Short mmCIF file of C-alpha atoms in Angstrom, two decimals:
data_model
loop_
_atom_site.label_atom_id
_atom_site.label_comp_id
_atom_site.label_asym_id
_atom_site.label_seq_id
_atom_site.Cartn_x
_atom_site.Cartn_y
_atom_site.Cartn_z
CA ALA A 1 -160.27 55.16 97.09
CA GLN A 2 -156.67 54.20 96.45
CA SER A 3 -155.60 51.37 98.71
CA VAL A 4 -153.42 48.33 99.23
CA THR A 5 -155.14 45.23 100.52
CA GLN A 6 -153.59 42.20 102.14
CA PRO A 7 -156.61 40.02 102.80
CA ASP A 8 -154.91 37.57 105.15
CA ILE A 9 -153.99 38.87 108.58
CA HIS A 10 -152.43 35.59 109.68
CA ILE A 11 -151.18 32.59 107.73
CA THR A 12 -149.72 29.39 109.16
CA VAL A 13 -147.78 26.98 106.99
CA SER A 14 -145.70 23.91 107.73
CA GLU A 15 -141.97 24.11 107.28
CA GLY A 16 -141.12 22.95 103.78
CA ALA A 17 -144.53 23.78 102.39
CA SER A 18 -145.10 26.39 99.71
CA LEU A 19 -146.32 29.88 100.53
CA GLU A 20 -148.36 32.52 98.78
CA LEU A 21 -149.20 35.87 100.36
CA ARG A 22 -151.80 37.94 98.59
CA CYS A 23 -151.69 41.63 97.77
CA ASN A 24 -154.15 43.68 95.75
CA TYR A 25 -154.02 47.36 94.97
CA SER A 26 -156.50 49.84 93.61
CA TYR A 27 -154.69 52.53 91.67
CA GLY A 28 -155.58 53.73 88.21
CA ALA A 29 -152.18 53.34 86.62
CA THR A 30 -149.59 50.70 87.31
CA PRO A 31 -147.76 51.74 90.42
CA TYR A 32 -144.39 50.55 91.58
CA LEU A 33 -144.80 47.52 93.84
CA PHE A 34 -142.78 46.25 96.77
CA TRP A 35 -142.70 43.53 99.37
CA TYR A 36 -141.06 44.11 102.75
CA VAL A 37 -140.47 41.76 105.67
CA GLN A 38 -140.40 42.74 109.33
CA SER A 39 -139.01 40.50 112.04
CA PRO A 40 -140.21 41.13 115.61
CA GLY A 41 -138.75 44.31 117.06
CA GLN A 42 -137.00 45.15 113.83
CA GLY A 43 -137.43 47.54 110.94
CA LEU A 44 -138.51 46.60 107.46
CA GLN A 45 -136.28 44.86 104.96
CA LEU A 46 -136.94 45.03 101.23
CA LEU A 47 -137.56 41.59 99.70
CA LEU A 48 -138.24 42.58 96.11
CA LYS A 49 -139.71 45.27 93.88
CA TYR A 50 -141.44 45.58 90.54
CA PHE A 51 -141.20 48.61 88.28
CA SER A 52 -141.77 47.29 84.77
CA GLY A 53 -140.79 44.50 82.41
CA ASP A 54 -140.88 40.84 83.37
CA THR A 55 -143.89 40.33 85.59
CA LEU A 56 -142.18 37.66 87.68
CA VAL A 57 -139.56 39.20 89.92
CA GLN A 58 -137.04 37.43 92.07
CA GLY A 59 -136.06 38.68 95.49
CA ILE A 60 -133.84 37.81 98.39
CA LYS A 61 -134.22 34.77 100.62
CA GLY A 62 -135.77 32.69 97.82
CA PHE A 63 -138.89 34.83 97.47
CA GLU A 64 -140.54 35.80 94.21
CA ALA A 65 -143.62 37.80 93.28
CA GLU A 66 -145.78 37.98 90.21
CA PHE A 67 -147.47 41.12 88.94
CA LYS A 68 -150.85 40.49 87.31
CA ARG A 69 -152.27 43.63 85.81
CA SER A 70 -155.68 42.10 85.07
CA GLN A 71 -156.12 41.21 88.73
CA SER A 72 -154.33 44.24 90.20
CA SER A 73 -152.34 41.78 92.24
CA PHE A 74 -148.75 41.32 93.31
CA ASN A 75 -148.65 38.07 95.27
CA LEU A 76 -145.54 36.91 97.08
CA ARG A 77 -144.48 33.28 96.82
CA LYS A 78 -141.87 30.91 98.14
CA PRO A 79 -141.64 27.26 97.10
CA SER A 80 -140.43 25.92 100.45
CA VAL A 81 -140.78 27.84 103.68
CA HIS A 82 -138.14 27.77 106.41
CA TRP A 83 -138.79 28.37 110.10
CA SER A 84 -136.72 31.56 109.86
CA ASP A 85 -139.28 33.00 107.43
CA ALA A 86 -141.72 33.55 110.31
CA ALA A 87 -142.27 37.31 110.33
CA GLU A 88 -144.71 39.94 109.17
CA TYR A 89 -144.86 40.72 105.48
CA PHE A 90 -145.96 44.01 103.99
CA CYS A 91 -146.96 44.80 100.46
CA ALA A 92 -146.37 48.41 99.48
CA VAL A 93 -147.17 50.61 96.53
CA LEU A 94 -145.59 53.78 95.22
CA PRO A 95 -148.33 55.38 93.13
CA GLU A 96 -147.42 56.78 89.75
CA TYR A 97 -146.33 60.40 90.36
CA GLY A 98 -146.46 59.70 94.07
CA ASN A 99 -143.73 60.49 96.54
CA LYS A 100 -144.39 58.04 99.35
CA LEU A 101 -144.96 54.34 99.87
CA VAL A 102 -148.44 53.18 100.84
CA PHE A 103 -148.44 49.97 102.87
CA GLY A 104 -150.92 47.19 103.30
CA ALA A 105 -151.93 46.11 106.79
CA GLY A 106 -149.49 43.22 106.74
CA THR A 107 -149.69 39.43 106.93
CA ILE A 108 -148.20 37.59 109.88
CA LEU A 109 -146.62 34.33 108.81
CA ARG A 110 -146.27 31.51 111.30
CA VAL A 111 -144.25 28.45 110.43
CA LYS A 112 -144.95 25.17 112.20
CA SER A 113 -142.48 22.34 112.34
CA ASN B 1 -121.76 50.74 107.20
CA ALA B 2 -124.42 52.15 109.46
CA GLY B 3 -128.01 51.93 108.39
CA VAL B 4 -130.78 54.17 109.59
CA MET B 5 -130.33 54.75 113.31
CA GLN B 6 -133.29 55.54 115.49
CA ASN B 7 -133.21 56.36 119.15
CA PRO B 8 -134.38 55.67 121.63
CA ARG B 9 -135.58 52.14 120.87
CA HIS B 10 -138.18 52.38 123.60
CA LEU B 11 -139.67 55.52 125.08
CA VAL B 12 -142.15 55.75 127.93
CA ARG B 13 -143.96 59.00 128.56
CA ARG B 14 -146.80 60.02 130.85
CA ARG B 15 -149.81 61.72 129.37
CA GLY B 16 -149.10 65.38 128.76
CA GLN B 17 -145.34 65.01 128.39
CA GLU B 18 -143.36 65.55 125.23
CA ALA B 19 -141.78 62.80 123.14
CA ARG B 20 -138.81 63.42 120.88
CA LEU B 21 -137.84 60.70 118.45
CA ARG B 22 -134.56 60.88 116.57
CA CYS B 23 -133.54 59.47 113.24
CA SER B 24 -130.11 59.51 111.64
CA PRO B 25 -130.38 58.52 107.99
CA VAL B 26 -127.96 56.41 106.03
CA LYS B 27 -124.87 58.44 105.19
CA GLY B 28 -125.48 60.29 101.96
CA HIS B 29 -129.26 60.06 102.17
CA SER B 30 -131.03 63.40 102.22
CA HIS B 31 -134.62 62.18 102.16
CA VAL B 32 -136.33 61.06 105.35
CA TYR B 33 -139.77 59.58 105.86
CA TRP B 34 -141.61 58.95 109.12
CA TYR B 35 -144.22 56.22 109.45
CA ARG B 36 -146.36 55.13 112.39
CA GLN B 37 -147.30 51.52 112.97
CA LEU B 38 -150.30 50.48 114.98
CA PRO B 39 -151.18 46.80 115.58
CA GLU B 40 -152.86 45.21 112.56
CA GLU B 41 -152.84 48.50 110.68
CA GLY B 42 -149.58 48.38 108.80
CA LEU B 43 -147.45 51.46 108.44
CA LYS B 44 -149.14 54.80 107.99
CA PHE B 45 -147.24 57.60 106.30
CA MET B 46 -146.74 60.69 108.40
CA VAL B 47 -144.25 63.04 106.83
CA TYR B 48 -141.58 63.28 104.12
CA LEU B 49 -138.67 65.64 104.58
CA GLN B 50 -135.57 66.71 102.78
CA LYS B 51 -132.82 68.68 104.43
CA GLU B 52 -134.43 71.81 105.92
CA ASN B 53 -137.66 71.25 104.00
CA ILE B 54 -140.94 69.51 104.64
CA ILE B 55 -142.04 68.05 101.34
CA ASP B 56 -145.23 66.24 102.31
CA GLU B 57 -146.85 66.28 105.73
CA SER B 58 -150.24 65.02 104.65
CA GLY B 59 -150.13 62.18 107.17
CA MET B 60 -149.27 64.27 110.18
CA PRO B 61 -151.97 65.01 112.75
CA LYS B 62 -152.76 68.70 112.63
CA GLU B 63 -151.96 69.32 116.27
CA ARG B 64 -149.18 68.30 118.66
CA PHE B 65 -147.00 66.63 115.99
CA SER B 66 -144.09 68.25 114.22
CA ALA B 67 -141.04 67.09 112.33
CA GLU B 68 -137.80 68.61 111.21
CA PHE B 69 -134.70 67.58 109.34
CA PRO B 70 -132.07 70.25 109.91
CA LYS B 71 -129.02 70.85 107.76
CA GLU B 72 -126.91 69.24 110.44
CA GLY B 73 -127.97 66.48 112.77
CA PRO B 74 -130.75 63.93 112.86
CA SER B 75 -134.36 64.25 111.88
CA ILE B 76 -136.63 64.79 114.87
CA LEU B 77 -140.25 63.78 115.25
CA ARG B 78 -141.76 65.68 118.15
CA ILE B 79 -145.03 64.89 119.85
CA GLN B 80 -146.26 67.39 122.38
CA GLN B 81 -148.70 66.63 125.19
CA VAL B 82 -148.79 62.93 124.39
CA VAL B 83 -151.98 60.94 124.83
CA ARG B 84 -152.50 57.19 125.14
CA GLY B 85 -153.52 56.99 121.49
CA ASP B 86 -150.01 58.09 120.49
CA SER B 87 -148.64 54.75 121.72
CA ALA B 88 -147.23 53.06 118.64
CA ALA B 89 -144.03 52.15 116.85
CA TYR B 90 -142.58 55.02 114.86
CA PHE B 91 -140.33 54.16 111.96
CA CYS B 92 -137.97 56.35 110.06
CA ALA B 93 -136.75 55.56 106.57
CA SER B 94 -134.24 57.28 104.33
CA SER B 95 -133.33 57.27 100.68
CA ARG B 96 -130.90 58.88 98.27
CA PRO B 97 -131.82 62.19 96.70
CA GLY B 98 -133.59 62.73 93.47
CA ALA B 99 -135.91 59.84 92.99
CA GLY B 100 -137.36 58.48 96.15
CA SER B 101 -138.29 54.87 96.36
CA TYR B 102 -138.47 53.82 92.76
CA ASN B 103 -134.81 54.52 92.07
CA SER B 104 -133.59 54.29 95.59
CA PRO B 105 -135.42 51.95 97.92
CA LEU B 106 -136.21 53.06 101.40
CA HIS B 107 -133.91 51.91 104.18
CA PHE B 108 -135.78 51.55 107.44
CA GLY B 109 -134.59 51.97 110.99
CA ASN B 110 -135.59 49.57 113.75
CA GLY B 111 -138.16 51.97 115.09
CA THR B 112 -138.95 53.71 118.36
CA ARG B 113 -141.68 52.13 120.42
CA LEU B 114 -143.52 54.83 122.29
CA THR B 115 -145.66 53.90 125.26
CA VAL B 116 -147.83 56.53 126.87
CA THR B 117 -148.95 55.72 130.40
#
């Protein structure tokens, strides 16, 4: 079945440490890929997106993500986490010929000082 | 420069009552999507509408739920005879016409948190 998997429900990192949030998808063709962030009580904000071309994409707030076709992955990274990055992060996929985003279950990021 | 506006932010209903959730898209956006968020389940697609048309309602429960996006006014998600299992955060998103998310990313509202007592 087509799906988006974020294997980590919770991740805790120290402020200043690097971060990687995992996302895997299972779609036949290469879908369009997105990462969103949700702060408590808020809606979702787009961090970055991948459609084609360079497999390393840069987003807002110092985030980047790398598309790896062989692994069906689109992991989100940040070299140095700030306390304000604490939030929930969602990977999302727009399947080829699809008309709606499919979201992963989300990863809650906690930042400790 | 208003984004997607959802109201109310919080809604409490007793079992059996009706819930009406409103969504005003970004000005100029004619595509609206409704998603439901349950704890640890991410966002689940419910329905995709354009002005006066339902394009995809494959995520809508078959009974009690309906959605509309009239020519004038906000999009409405209506839940009749609510049950405790309807308690969730409901998010609306909008986009520009023609291409959906891959040419025009979704803009999300802050959601309506429905609590059924």
